[in-house]
């Protein structure tokens, strides 16, 4: 019984957590941060492709969440609202970077192919695909790149992406379609696939 109560306190549902947050109980905010920090950081990484900046923007997002708790209406899950606040902060950061004429992109470091592996050719092909995808995503604008990450990496349903970003589902579908189409064209060009008319 005591163990069950401890677990419930460690992972309160949204209503309990929100009540504690609005009462400004410090442990409630710590619980929220612990519960949502990974999702917020991944969202910021998807937008910025810079780990240090993702960390800074995540902290800014949680500060904004704390300051604006009274604005949460309860129309969505608390986690969805937190992601939306974070996403908006990330987009504002990108807009500032674009207006300043700089866009920071850190290329991923990829693992070396082991020469003694029996499947060296397969590893080389996988590495080539991974290198291509990393480079192509780095060239893609932040919004479609983030939407691809939410949909394919995080496996978020379209409705939750819409709640998190504030975009209509139709707009999200259009961005995803165009992003997939662009990646396909880049892949065909990179790997030399010719289409017969």
CSV table of C-alpha atoms in Angstrom, one decimal:
chain,number,residue,atom,x,y,z
A,1,UNK,CA,0.0,0.0,0.0
A,2,UNK,CA,2.8,2.4,0.9
A,3,UNK,CA,4.6,1.6,-2.3
A,4,UNK,CA,1.5,2.2,-4.4
A,5,UNK,CA,1.0,5.6,-2.7
A,6,UNK,CA,4.6,6.6,-3.4
A,7,UNK,CA,4.2,5.7,-7.1
A,8,UNK,CA,1.0,7.7,-7.4
A,9,UNK,CA,2.7,10.7,-5.8
A,10,UNK,CA,5.7,10.3,-8.2
A,11,UNK,CA,3.4,10.3,-11.2
A,12,UNK,CA,0.2,12.2,-10.5
A,13,UNK,CA,-2.4,12.5,-13.1
A,14,UNK,CA,-2.8,15.9,-14.9
A,15,UNK,CA,-5.6,17.1,-12.6
A,16,UNK,CA,-3.7,16.5,-9.4
A,17,UNK,CA,-0.4,17.8,-10.9
A,18,UNK,CA,-2.2,20.9,-12.2
A,19,UNK,CA,-3.8,21.7,-8.9
A,20,UNK,CA,-0.4,21.4,-7.1
A,21,UNK,CA,1.3,23.5,-9.8
A,22,UNK,CA,-1.4,26.2,-9.5
A,23,UNK,CA,-0.8,26.1,-5.7
A,24,UNK,CA,2.9,26.8,-6.6
A,25,UNK,CA,4.2,23.8,-4.8
A,26,UNK,CA,7.9,23.5,-5.8
A,27,UNK,CA,7.8,19.7,-5.9
A,28,UNK,CA,4.9,19.8,-8.4
A,29,UNK,CA,7.0,21.8,-10.8
A,30,UNK,CA,9.9,19.5,-10.3
A,31,UNK,CA,7.6,16.6,-11.1
A,32,UNK,CA,6.4,18.3,-14.3
A,33,UNK,CA,9.9,19.0,-15.5
A,34,UNK,CA,11.0,15.4,-14.7
A,35,UNK,CA,8.0,14.1,-16.6
A,36,UNK,CA,8.3,16.3,-19.7
A,37,UNK,CA,12.0,17.3,-20.0
A,38,UNK,CA,12.9,14.6,-22.5
A,39,UNK,CA,10.0,15.3,-24.9
A,40,UNK,CA,10.7,19.1,-24.7
A,41,UNK,CA,14.4,18.6,-25.3
A,42,UNK,CA,13.8,16.3,-28.3
A,43,UNK,CA,11.4,18.9,-29.7
A,44,UNK,CA,14.1,21.6,-29.3
A,45,UNK,CA,16.8,19.3,-30.8
A,46,UNK,CA,14.5,18.7,-33.8
A,47,UNK,CA,14.1,22.4,-34.4
A,48,UNK,CA,17.7,23.6,-33.7
A,49,UNK,CA,19.9,20.6,-34.3
A,50,UNK,CA,22.1,22.0,-31.5
A,51,UNK,CA,22.3,20.2,-28.2
A,52,UNK,CA,23.4,23.2,-26.1
A,53,UNK,CA,20.7,25.4,-27.7
A,54,UNK,CA,18.1,22.7,-27.2
A,55,UNK,CA,19.0,22.7,-23.5
A,56,UNK,CA,18.8,26.5,-23.2
A,57,UNK,CA,15.5,26.6,-25.1
A,58,UNK,CA,14.1,23.8,-22.9
A,59,UNK,CA,14.9,25.7,-19.8
A,60,UNK,CA,13.3,28.8,-21.3
A,61,UNK,CA,10.2,26.7,-22.1
A,62,UNK,CA,9.8,25.4,-18.6
A,63,UNK,CA,10.3,29.0,-17.2
A,64,UNK,CA,7.5,30.2,-19.5
A,65,UNK,CA,5.3,27.2,-18.5
A,66,UNK,CA,5.8,28.1,-14.9
A,67,UNK,CA,5.0,31.8,-15.5
A,68,UNK,CA,1.9,31.0,-17.5
A,69,UNK,CA,0.3,28.1,-15.7
A,70,UNK,CA,-2.8,30.2,-15.2
A,71,UNK,CA,-3.3,30.3,-19.0
A,72,UNK,CA,-3.6,26.5,-19.3
A,73,UNK,CA,-7.4,26.0,-19.9
A,74,UNK,CA,-7.4,22.2,-19.8
A,75,UNK,CA,-8.5,21.8,-23.5
A,76,UNK,CA,-5.7,19.3,-24.0
A,77,UNK,CA,-3.4,17.2,-21.9
A,78,UNK,CA,-0.9,19.1,-19.8
A,79,UNK,CA,2.0,17.5,-21.7
A,80,UNK,CA,0.6,18.7,-25.0
A,81,UNK,CA,0.3,22.2,-23.7
A,82,UNK,CA,3.9,22.1,-22.4
A,83,UNK,CA,5.1,20.9,-25.8
A,84,UNK,CA,3.1,23.7,-27.5
A,85,UNK,CA,4.8,26.3,-25.3
A,86,UNK,CA,8.2,24.8,-26.1
A,87,UNK,CA,7.5,24.5,-29.8
A,88,UNK,CA,6.5,28.2,-30.0
A,89,UNK,CA,9.7,29.2,-28.1
A,90,UNK,CA,11.7,27.1,-30.6
A,91,UNK,CA,10.0,28.7,-33.6
A,92,UNK,CA,10.6,32.2,-32.2
A,93,UNK,CA,14.3,31.3,-31.7
A,94,UNK,CA,14.5,30.1,-35.4
A,95,UNK,CA,12.8,33.3,-36.6
A,96,UNK,CA,15.4,35.4,-34.7
A,97,UNK,CA,18.2,33.3,-36.2
A,98,UNK,CA,16.8,33.7,-39.7
A,99,UNK,CA,16.5,37.5,-39.3
A,100,UNK,CA,20.0,37.7,-38.0
A,101,UNK,CA,21.2,35.7,-41.0
A,102,UNK,CA,22.6,32.8,-39.2
A,103,UNK,CA,21.4,29.2,-38.8
A,104,UNK,CA,23.4,26.9,-36.6
A,105,UNK,CA,23.5,23.2,-37.6
A,106,UNK,CA,25.8,20.7,-36.0
A,107,UNK,CA,26.4,17.7,-38.2
A,108,UNK,CA,25.8,14.4,-36.5
A,109,UNK,CA,28.9,12.3,-35.8
A,110,UNK,CA,28.4,8.9,-37.3
A,111,UNK,CA,29.9,5.6,-36.1
A,112,UNK,CA,32.7,4.2,-38.1
A,113,UNK,CA,32.1,1.1,-40.1
A,114,UNK,CA,34.0,-1.9,-38.6
A,115,UNK,CA,36.2,-3.5,-41.3
A,116,UNK,CA,36.2,-7.0,-39.7
A,117,UNK,CA,32.4,-7.3,-39.9
A,118,UNK,CA,30.9,-10.0,-42.1
A,119,UNK,CA,28.4,-7.4,-43.4
A,120,UNK,CA,30.7,-4.5,-44.3
A,121,UNK,CA,28.8,-3.8,-47.5
A,122,UNK,CA,25.5,-3.5,-45.6
A,123,UNK,CA,27.1,-1.3,-43.0
A,124,UNK,CA,28.5,0.9,-45.7
A,125,UNK,CA,25.1,1.2,-47.4
A,126,UNK,CA,23.4,1.9,-44.0
A,127,UNK,CA,26.0,4.6,-43.2
A,128,UNK,CA,25.5,6.2,-46.7
A,129,UNK,CA,21.8,6.3,-46.1
A,130,UNK,CA,22.2,7.7,-42.6
A,131,UNK,CA,24.7,10.3,-43.9
A,132,UNK,CA,22.4,11.3,-46.7
A,133,UNK,CA,19.3,11.6,-44.4
A,134,UNK,CA,21.2,13.6,-41.8
A,135,UNK,CA,22.4,16.0,-44.5
A,136,UNK,CA,19.0,16.3,-46.2
A,137,UNK,CA,17.2,16.9,-42.9
A,138,UNK,CA,19.8,19.6,-42.1
A,139,UNK,CA,18.8,21.4,-45.4
A,140,UNK,CA,15.1,21.1,-44.7
A,141,UNK,CA,13.3,24.1,-43.0
A,142,UNK,CA,12.8,23.7,-39.3
A,143,UNK,CA,9.0,23.3,-39.3
A,144,UNK,CA,8.7,20.4,-41.7
A,145,UNK,CA,11.7,18.8,-40.1
A,146,UNK,CA,10.1,19.1,-36.6
A,147,UNK,CA,6.8,17.7,-37.9
A,148,UNK,CA,8.5,14.7,-39.5
A,149,UNK,CA,10.2,14.1,-36.1
A,150,UNK,CA,6.9,14.3,-34.2
A,151,UNK,CA,5.1,12.0,-36.6
A,152,UNK,CA,7.8,9.4,-37.5
A,153,UNK,CA,10.2,9.5,-34.5
A,154,UNK,CA,7.9,10.3,-31.7
A,155,UNK,CA,4.9,8.5,-33.3
A,156,UNK,CA,2.6,11.3,-32.3
A,157,UNK,CA,-0.9,11.2,-33.7
A,158,UNK,CA,-1.8,14.1,-36.0
A,159,UNK,CA,-4.3,15.5,-33.5
A,160,UNK,CA,-1.6,15.6,-30.8
A,161,UNK,CA,0.8,17.3,-33.2
A,162,UNK,CA,-1.9,19.8,-34.0
A,163,UNK,CA,-2.5,20.5,-30.3
A,164,UNK,CA,1.3,20.8,-29.7
A,165,UNK,CA,2.0,23.1,-32.6
A,166,UNK,CA,-1.2,25.0,-33.0
A,167,UNK,CA,-1.4,24.1,-36.7
A,168,UNK,CA,-4.5,22.6,-38.3
A,169,UNK,CA,-4.3,18.9,-39.2
A,170,UNK,CA,-4.6,19.7,-42.9
A,171,UNK,CA,-1.6,22.0,-42.8
A,172,UNK,CA,0.4,19.3,-40.9
A,173,UNK,CA,-0.5,16.7,-43.5
A,174,UNK,CA,0.5,19.1,-46.3
A,175,UNK,CA,3.9,19.8,-44.6
A,176,UNK,CA,4.4,16.1,-44.1
A,177,UNK,CA,3.5,15.3,-47.7
A,178,UNK,CA,5.8,18.0,-49.2
A,179,UNK,CA,8.6,17.0,-46.8
A,180,UNK,CA,8.4,13.3,-47.8
A,181,UNK,CA,8.2,14.3,-51.5
A,182,UNK,CA,11.2,16.6,-51.1
A,183,UNK,CA,13.2,13.8,-49.3
A,184,UNK,CA,12.3,11.3,-52.1
A,185,UNK,CA,13.5,13.7,-54.8
A,186,UNK,CA,16.7,14.4,-52.9
A,187,UNK,CA,17.2,10.7,-52.4
A,188,UNK,CA,16.6,9.9,-56.1
A,189,UNK,CA,19.0,12.6,-57.1
A,190,UNK,CA,21.6,11.5,-54.6
A,191,UNK,CA,21.4,7.8,-55.3
A,192,UNK,CA,21.0,8.3,-59.0
A,193,UNK,CA,17.5,6.9,-59.5
A,194,UNK,CA,16.1,7.9,-62.8
A,195,UNK,CA,12.4,8.0,-63.6
A,196,UNK,CA,11.1,7.0,-67.0
A,197,UNK,CA,8.4,9.3,-68.4
